[in-house]
């Protein structure tokens, strides 16, 4: 006995159908649609699993360190700020915190997209959910619960997946009109076959049912949400978080990207770049060692850069500040000074001015080292340009996007950095409250503009831009002014973001075509325009075609990947 479908049991007696006329069509329709629904839900659940994967990164228990040094295993929910926890090799870090003991390397790939393990030493921050790879470390918890990095990421991913895409509005309108077309075409088809061709009621109803099934806008409802969900999860696992879906979709059409210089295109810290030797008595390494030894007691930002470059130092025996000019003291039994060019000029000391001027023209700061009243050499420090910045600018140029730099530094320094990177336009000596005006100035040229900055000093400019990209958020992703938050301080992520936006849009358009494009050919066939040649589509075949479009849309959405 055939499976007693409810609709079959009714026998459609009220329409005058007889026997098993539509049984196989209806059973095929139900079976194919159920298969399509199953594949659809599998695809949706797979694309939406990013939240579950992120939540699963946090382990259930942690090794809490007691005041007497002993450890006890406690549920992660019981951890509080300032608690100390022990993380052994291979274990996941249960909460955000700061390393207080030992050192290790940590894998943050699932959270930031950084493929290489990150070295962690005392006072370095660690993110809950990352994996400790080598030595055991003790971490003091700084954030728990909703304040943690992972919770903020999950919240942003959820918001992005639930937010409406502009392309979704297009799909909704298309679905609405396709429904109107289905009803109208169905009525026209039925009337045409019954009243103008004299075909039977059963034949006309078959054509009408086939028409209605073919034009069902079911796949359109899945076409965009699936791609949105997939792209959001890809973005989150590669270290950038979408706060404004519309802005993310606009990124594919950008005409210009404005970069803040310090901390974005450059490292944001002073680094020793050159050592000039004016003496035959000391080597370059010794000049740096003397300078670093005297700078040990200095609080000046340049001192840190010099100290980091030196492999070892002596303890200074005396130390005094020369107001506005530098410092002096006694190191390794020798009197010495580290001073500015102004001190050298005042004391009319001679030095190779061309060499120093060349370094100064590159935007570097030069300090002079005097040992035993003799000018021994000079140390130049600069805000080092990121290698990733060069790659990012080249990639943007390859996409036809103009690159602009915005900085508060002097014109000479800005021009040097711009020349090194191939920047198209420079705004120098710009105060923080003037940055948004510069963004507006570029927009007034008719360009769609993205602003890339640290999200704090650049907040007004980020808000003014068509697409605000907050870069280098690190463990704090609660950047209110950025449409998109980049976890890593890597300008190349800007290019990756634009590429993902382009790929996402392409997938959306592909899905829209797969969801509705087949109707262009299938509707006339379902209506029976080729009936005279013996070619017609039954409702069962129509059900297969309609469900096939749903399956194709689901599978195509899953093929969305991050472009390299």
XYZ file of C-alpha atoms in Angstrom:
564
model
C 0.000 0.000 0.000
C 1.422 3.410 -0.882
C 2.473 5.717 1.955
C -0.741 7.508 3.029
C 0.228 11.123 2.612
C -2.428 13.325 4.203
C -2.828 15.246 0.994
C -3.218 11.996 -0.920
C -5.740 10.612 1.537
C -7.914 13.637 0.923
C -7.816 12.611 -2.764
C -8.285 16.238 -3.664
C -11.869 15.173 -4.302
C -12.985 18.752 -4.118
C -10.994 19.460 -7.301
C -12.292 16.429 -9.074
C -8.990 14.493 -9.268
C -9.251 10.760 -9.600
C -7.193 7.875 -8.287
C -3.427 8.271 -7.985
C -3.118 11.152 -10.441
C -0.869 13.333 -8.230
C 0.377 10.775 -5.732
C 3.899 10.339 -7.118
C 4.265 14.031 -7.872
C 3.269 14.983 -4.359
C 5.317 12.290 -2.650
C 8.364 13.255 -4.734
C 7.790 16.914 -3.913
C 7.643 16.211 -0.171
C 10.646 13.871 -0.269
C 12.868 16.214 -2.269
C 11.884 19.227 -0.165
C 12.688 17.351 3.046
C 16.090 16.395 1.602
C 16.687 20.012 0.630
C 15.692 21.201 4.101
C 18.057 18.688 5.695
C 21.023 19.812 3.563
C 20.066 23.445 4.165
C 19.989 23.076 7.951
C 23.256 21.145 7.935
C 24.860 24.004 6.007
C 23.372 26.691 8.248
C 24.449 24.871 11.402
C 27.936 24.369 9.987
C 28.309 28.047 9.072
C 26.924 29.157 12.436
C 29.164 26.853 14.448
C 31.754 29.624 14.929
C 30.105 30.633 18.205
C 30.150 27.078 19.502
C 33.777 26.637 18.438
C 34.786 29.853 20.192
C 32.875 28.990 23.362
C 34.497 25.544 23.414
C 37.957 27.128 23.634
C 37.534 27.797 27.353
C 38.374 24.720 29.456
C 36.050 23.584 32.215
C 38.600 23.668 35.038
C 41.665 25.677 36.061
C 44.632 25.112 38.377
C 44.248 27.902 40.928
C 47.384 28.761 42.908
C 46.777 29.244 46.641
C 48.665 31.639 48.900
C 50.822 28.796 50.269
C 51.898 27.879 46.705
C 49.721 24.777 46.412
C 47.294 24.338 43.519
C 43.702 23.169 43.397
C 41.470 22.393 40.455
C 38.395 24.609 40.412
C 35.623 25.270 37.862
C 36.432 28.201 35.593
C 33.220 29.917 36.736
C 34.708 30.299 40.232
C 37.760 32.253 39.050
C 37.915 35.918 40.032
C 40.104 38.871 39.137
C 43.575 38.775 40.748
C 43.445 34.991 41.165
C 46.621 33.255 40.076
C 46.400 30.149 37.908
C 48.955 27.643 36.683
C 48.855 26.671 33.012
C 50.816 23.577 32.060
C 52.215 22.793 28.579
C 49.480 21.833 26.135
C 46.659 23.279 28.231
C 44.217 26.002 27.222
C 44.384 29.276 29.127
C 41.068 29.599 31.023
C 40.890 33.410 31.337
C 42.532 36.669 30.244
C 45.461 37.661 32.395
C 49.092 38.697 32.782
C 52.084 36.369 33.088
C 53.632 36.734 36.557
C 56.039 33.793 36.540
C 58.089 31.830 33.981
C 57.798 32.137 30.196
C 56.388 30.141 27.319
C 54.994 30.382 23.795
C 51.262 30.539 23.222
C 49.201 29.558 20.180
C 46.558 32.247 19.524
C 45.623 31.111 16.005
C 41.966 30.395 16.744
C 41.503 33.831 18.300
C 43.653 36.217 16.282
C 44.553 34.284 13.131
C 48.262 34.481 14.058
C 49.671 31.174 12.792
C 52.990 31.344 14.661
C 53.173 30.789 18.439
C 53.613 34.061 20.339
C 56.356 34.302 22.954
C 55.070 35.246 26.413
C 57.250 36.507 29.284
C 56.610 38.177 32.612
C 54.131 41.097 32.359
C 52.888 39.971 28.919
C 49.137 39.623 28.405
C 47.579 36.264 27.532
C 44.111 35.636 26.119
C 41.666 33.090 27.479
C 41.164 30.261 24.998
C 44.697 30.318 23.591
C 46.912 27.249 24.028
C 50.095 27.169 26.112
C 52.618 25.238 24.047
C 55.898 24.921 25.948
C 56.763 25.738 29.554
C 54.436 26.081 32.534
C 53.427 29.669 33.334
C 51.620 31.344 36.198
C 49.037 33.928 35.172
C 47.210 36.525 37.241
C 43.649 36.906 35.996
C 42.669 40.374 34.768
C 39.304 39.716 33.083
C 36.551 37.170 33.567
C 33.050 36.561 32.259
C 31.566 39.124 29.879
C 34.668 41.347 30.111
C 36.973 38.719 28.625
C 38.311 38.902 25.096
C 36.536 35.712 24.045
C 33.165 36.844 25.396
C 33.473 40.129 23.530
C 34.371 38.274 20.336
C 31.410 35.889 20.705
C 29.086 38.836 21.301
C 30.347 40.674 18.201
C 30.109 37.544 16.045
C 26.532 36.955 17.219
C 25.552 40.556 16.485
C 27.139 40.411 13.029
C 25.430 37.130 12.145
C 22.060 38.465 13.275
C 22.473 41.825 11.527
C 20.818 42.400 8.191
C 22.835 42.624 5.026
C 21.993 45.246 2.421
C 22.086 42.449 -0.099
C 19.559 40.589 2.056
C 17.122 43.444 1.443
C 17.624 42.855 -2.285
C 16.947 39.134 -1.803
C 13.808 39.879 0.225
C 12.486 42.176 -2.493
C 13.327 39.565 -5.130
C 11.517 36.881 -3.083
C 8.454 39.131 -2.760
C 8.255 39.797 -6.489
C 8.983 36.157 -7.297
C 5.996 35.203 -5.136
C 3.815 37.695 -7.034
C 5.154 36.276 -10.310
C 4.429 32.714 -9.128
C 0.816 33.447 -8.254
C 0.198 35.541 -11.368
C 1.925 33.112 -13.728
C 0.080 30.193 -12.114
C -3.306 31.805 -12.672
C -2.424 32.793 -16.237
C -1.174 29.279 -16.980
C -4.304 27.659 -15.589
C -6.615 30.026 -17.445
C -4.717 29.706 -20.706
C -4.833 25.904 -20.770
C -8.475 25.643 -19.664
C -10.098 28.487 -21.546
C -7.943 28.974 -24.646
C -6.608 25.537 -25.528
C -9.437 23.391 -24.254
C -7.154 21.131 -22.199
C -8.606 19.201 -19.271
C -8.861 20.551 -15.775
C -6.378 17.914 -14.577
C -3.779 18.903 -17.194
C -4.155 22.613 -16.418
C -3.827 21.975 -12.695
C -0.657 19.932 -13.282
C 0.887 22.810 -15.197
C -0.195 25.280 -12.523
C 1.253 23.171 -9.688
C 4.506 22.720 -11.605
C 4.638 26.480 -12.171
C 4.015 27.292 -8.488
C 6.643 24.788 -7.327
C 9.268 26.041 -9.789
C 8.829 29.670 -8.712
C 8.920 28.952 -4.969
C 11.400 31.531 -3.531
C 12.621 29.129 -0.878
C 16.304 29.274 -1.872
C 16.263 33.080 -1.855
C 15.600 33.058 1.864
C 18.787 31.058 2.397
C 21.046 32.674 -0.231
C 22.273 35.659 1.811
C 22.021 34.622 5.514
C 24.200 31.574 4.876
C 26.963 33.681 3.287
C 26.677 36.286 6.083
C 27.065 33.612 8.725
C 29.994 32.006 6.914
C 31.886 35.256 6.277
C 31.434 36.405 9.881
C 32.873 33.185 11.264
C 35.808 33.328 8.809
C 36.525 36.914 9.844
C 36.404 36.110 13.567
C 38.839 33.205 13.274
C 41.255 35.388 11.292
C 41.428 38.191 13.837
C 38.981 40.793 12.594
C 35.521 41.361 13.977
C 32.601 42.892 12.118
C 30.556 45.366 14.153
C 28.678 46.979 11.257
C 27.612 44.631 8.474
C 26.766 47.428 6.032
C 30.217 49.002 6.448
C 31.866 45.621 5.862
C 29.967 45.214 2.591
C 30.961 48.746 1.545
C 34.634 47.839 1.920
C 34.583 46.105 -1.468
C 34.021 49.480 -3.186
C 36.656 51.556 -1.358
C 38.454 54.224 -3.351
C 40.912 55.295 -0.642
C 42.298 54.021 2.656
C 43.674 56.538 5.156
C 46.263 55.210 7.590
C 47.348 56.786 10.841
C 51.176 56.646 10.850
C 52.380 56.067 14.395
C 51.563 52.604 15.671
C 49.772 51.612 12.467
C 52.235 51.924 9.589
C 55.144 52.144 12.036
C 55.944 50.204 15.176
C 55.099 53.142 17.443
C 58.279 52.808 19.507
C 61.753 54.336 19.113
C 64.375 51.911 17.850
C 68.088 52.406 17.244
C 68.531 52.447 13.476
C 72.066 53.789 12.974
C 75.298 54.311 14.895
C 77.806 56.882 13.643
C 81.401 56.455 14.815
C 83.538 59.629 15.016
C 86.422 57.997 16.924
C 89.052 55.342 16.365
C 89.139 54.557 20.077
C 85.702 52.943 20.450
C 83.763 50.438 18.384
C 80.089 50.911 17.460
C 79.111 48.351 20.098
C 81.076 50.204 22.784
C 79.523 53.573 21.858
C 76.063 52.011 22.188
C 77.020 50.310 25.465
C 78.256 53.591 27.011
C 75.111 55.416 25.877
C 72.794 52.677 27.169
C 74.596 52.515 30.513
C 74.070 56.225 31.134
C 70.454 56.050 29.904
C 69.569 53.383 32.504
C 68.472 56.084 34.931
C 66.668 58.206 32.352
C 62.885 58.310 31.886
C 63.077 59.759 28.368
C 61.319 57.722 25.593
C 64.593 57.593 23.646
C 66.307 55.882 26.566
C 64.132 52.778 26.228
C 65.047 52.401 22.558
C 68.762 52.654 23.291
C 68.557 50.204 26.209
C 66.668 47.631 24.151
C 69.335 47.702 21.446
C 72.290 47.195 23.806
C 73.241 43.607 24.658
C 74.786 44.583 28.011
C 75.476 47.673 30.138
C 77.569 48.955 33.001
C 76.188 50.518 36.163
C 76.557 54.322 35.983
C 78.494 55.740 38.929
C 77.118 59.250 38.599
C 74.101 60.670 36.813
C 72.906 64.232 36.205
C 70.450 65.869 33.840
C 71.514 68.671 31.537
C 68.310 70.689 31.339
C 66.876 70.564 27.836
C 70.109 69.202 26.389
C 70.668 65.634 27.641
C 72.326 63.740 30.501
C 75.824 63.313 31.926
C 77.599 61.026 34.382
C 80.415 58.549 34.874
C 80.372 55.100 33.293
C 83.121 52.458 33.469
C 85.434 55.019 35.056
C 84.960 57.528 32.253
C 83.021 60.806 32.290
C 80.510 60.994 29.473
C 77.435 62.730 28.120
C 74.520 61.828 25.871
C 73.293 65.105 24.388
C 71.160 66.712 21.706
C 72.415 68.446 18.528
C 71.696 71.767 20.265
C 74.359 71.060 22.909
C 76.878 70.190 20.191
C 76.192 73.429 18.326
C 76.405 75.533 21.490
C 79.791 74.054 22.299
C 80.941 74.357 18.684
C 81.996 70.720 18.430
C 82.714 69.535 14.896
C 81.116 66.396 13.380
C 80.243 65.053 9.903
C 77.214 67.268 9.344
C 76.253 65.628 6.035
C 75.892 62.196 7.644
C 73.825 63.535 10.535
C 71.672 65.672 8.237
C 70.939 62.639 6.065
C 69.622 60.743 9.092
C 67.611 63.754 10.264
C 66.030 64.080 6.813
C 64.747 60.535 7.252
C 62.771 61.643 10.279
C 65.189 60.100 12.766
C 66.237 61.579 16.094
C 70.014 61.835 16.582
C 71.750 61.984 19.981
C 75.503 62.460 20.433
C 77.796 60.476 22.721
C 80.698 62.368 24.354
C 83.321 60.314 26.218
C 86.076 62.084 28.197
C 85.130 65.409 26.554
C 85.665 63.939 23.089
C 82.853 63.401 20.587
C 82.880 59.613 20.168
C 79.829 59.114 17.975
C 76.087 59.490 17.517
C 73.079 57.225 17.840
C 70.063 57.653 15.523
C 66.628 56.421 16.567
C 63.549 56.090 14.429
C 60.007 54.814 14.583
C 60.611 51.723 12.490
C 58.339 51.106 9.501
C 56.534 47.791 9.633
C 57.447 45.359 6.877
C 53.778 44.412 6.741
C 52.958 48.049 5.908
C 54.909 47.826 2.657
C 53.083 44.647 1.685
C 49.718 46.188 2.579
C 50.286 49.350 0.525
C 51.435 47.310 -2.493
C 48.381 45.052 -2.245
C 46.032 48.046 -2.007
C 47.639 49.653 -5.043
C 47.183 46.374 -6.948
C 43.465 46.655 -6.143
C 43.392 50.219 -7.467
C 42.906 51.790 -4.025
C 44.590 55.091 -3.135
C 46.684 55.076 0.068
C 46.804 58.187 2.263
C 48.794 58.810 5.454
C 47.624 60.984 8.333
C 50.069 62.020 11.066
C 50.894 64.657 13.619
C 54.611 64.386 12.788
C 56.482 67.081 10.900
C 56.364 67.171 7.111
C 59.962 65.976 6.688
C 59.381 62.803 8.726
C 56.023 62.157 7.087
C 57.429 62.560 3.575
C 60.223 60.084 4.305
C 57.824 57.397 5.548
C 55.477 58.080 2.631
C 58.320 57.722 0.125
C 59.474 54.460 1.712
C 55.986 52.964 1.545
C 54.785 54.464 -1.711
C 51.985 56.449 -0.083
C 49.969 58.506 -2.596
C 49.037 61.481 -0.394
C 50.269 62.821 2.960
C 48.589 64.932 5.648
C 51.303 65.961 8.144
C 51.294 68.022 11.349
C 47.601 67.231 11.883
C 46.228 67.570 15.412
C 43.989 64.727 16.709
C 40.846 66.884 16.572
C 41.630 67.831 12.952
C 41.851 64.279 11.617
C 38.125 63.928 10.992
C 38.232 67.087 8.821
C 40.937 65.508 6.670
C 38.781 62.413 6.200
C 35.880 64.645 5.187
C 38.182 66.460 2.760
C 38.937 63.208 0.951
C 35.240 62.230 0.966
C 34.383 65.548 -0.670
C 36.486 64.435 -3.628
C 33.760 61.860 -4.272
C 35.711 58.930 -2.816
C 34.498 56.121 -0.588
C 36.971 56.258 2.301
C 38.188 53.890 5.014
C 40.087 55.204 8.035
C 42.525 52.910 9.798
C 43.712 53.889 13.273
C 44.109 52.753 16.857
C 40.532 53.495 17.843
C 41.436 55.902 20.663
C 43.228 58.993 19.345
C 41.636 58.428 15.953
C 38.055 58.007 17.187
C 36.576 61.101 15.438
C 38.225 60.158 12.138
C 37.027 56.544 12.428
C 33.485 57.771 12.998
C 33.653 60.156 10.021
C 34.936 57.561 7.547
C 32.610 55.438 5.429
C 34.382 52.399 6.885
C 36.123 52.798 10.251
C 38.794 50.167 10.903
C 40.186 50.029 14.456
C 43.547 48.271 14.272
C 45.613 46.681 17.025
C 42.832 46.244 19.582
C 44.720 43.343 21.154
C 42.886 41.860 24.119
C 40.432 44.771 24.285
C 37.984 44.511 21.395
C 35.430 46.918 22.845
C 36.280 49.676 20.368
C 33.128 51.721 20.050
C 34.124 53.858 17.050
C 35.294 51.145 14.668
C 32.913 49.474 12.203
C 35.452 46.666 12.004
C 37.936 45.730 14.736
C 41.311 44.199 13.819
C 42.758 42.279 16.745
C 46.344 42.276 15.471
C 48.338 45.401 14.744
C 48.954 44.334 11.170
C 48.111 46.620 8.210
C 47.948 43.577 5.924
C 44.700 42.632 7.661
C 43.138 45.685 5.996
C 43.786 44.146 2.582
C 42.545 40.757 3.794
C 39.387 42.441 5.039
C 38.718 44.095 1.668
C 39.351 40.824 -0.163
C 36.903 39.002 2.127
C 34.319 41.729 1.509
C 34.719 41.274 -2.263
C 34.557 37.471 -1.982
C 31.492 37.655 0.258
C 29.657 39.888 -2.193
C 30.535 37.593 -5.111
C 29.132 34.620 -3.190
C 25.959 36.557 -2.414
C 25.417 37.402 -6.088
C 26.201 33.819 -7.124
C 23.659 32.545 -4.625
C 21.034 35.007 -5.812
C 21.493 33.726 -9.361
C 21.389 30.093 -8.251
C 18.311 30.816 -6.140
C 16.279 32.500 -8.851
C 18.127 32.459 -12.160
C 17.025 28.966 -13.114
C 13.441 30.254 -13.162
C 14.204 32.117 -16.387
C 14.305 28.799 -18.224
C 12.197 26.628 -15.954
C 9.051 28.781 -15.739
C 8.228 28.610 -19.485
C 8.900 24.858 -19.476
C 6.659 24.385 -16.426
C 3.941 26.427 -18.113
C 4.119 24.032 -21.073
C 5.286 26.316 -23.905
C 7.024 23.323 -25.522
C 4.069 21.006 -25.055
C 3.579 20.807 -28.824
C 7.000 19.167 -29.078
C 6.279 16.804 -26.193
C 8.411 18.674 -23.630
C 6.759 19.470 -20.291
C 7.879 19.590 -16.659
C 5.843 17.624 -14.158
C 5.366 18.910 -10.578
C 7.808 16.230 -9.393
C 10.546 17.481 -11.725
C 9.709 21.031 -10.658
C 10.162 19.980 -7.030
C 13.562 18.499 -7.868
C 14.702 21.673 -9.636
C 13.457 23.935 -6.846
C 15.110 21.839 -4.140
C 18.262 21.528 -6.228
C 18.610 25.314 -6.220
C 18.401 25.256 -2.417
C 21.062 22.562 -2.213
C 23.369 24.422 -4.610
C 22.957 27.675 -2.646
C 23.799 25.895 0.610
C 26.885 24.170 -0.798
C 28.099 27.262 -2.665
C 27.904 29.354 0.514
C 30.120 26.873 2.326
C 32.820 27.264 -0.353
C 33.469 30.857 0.773
C 37.094 31.061 1.928
C 39.594 33.732 2.927
C 41.673 34.845 -0.060
C 45.430 34.720 0.439
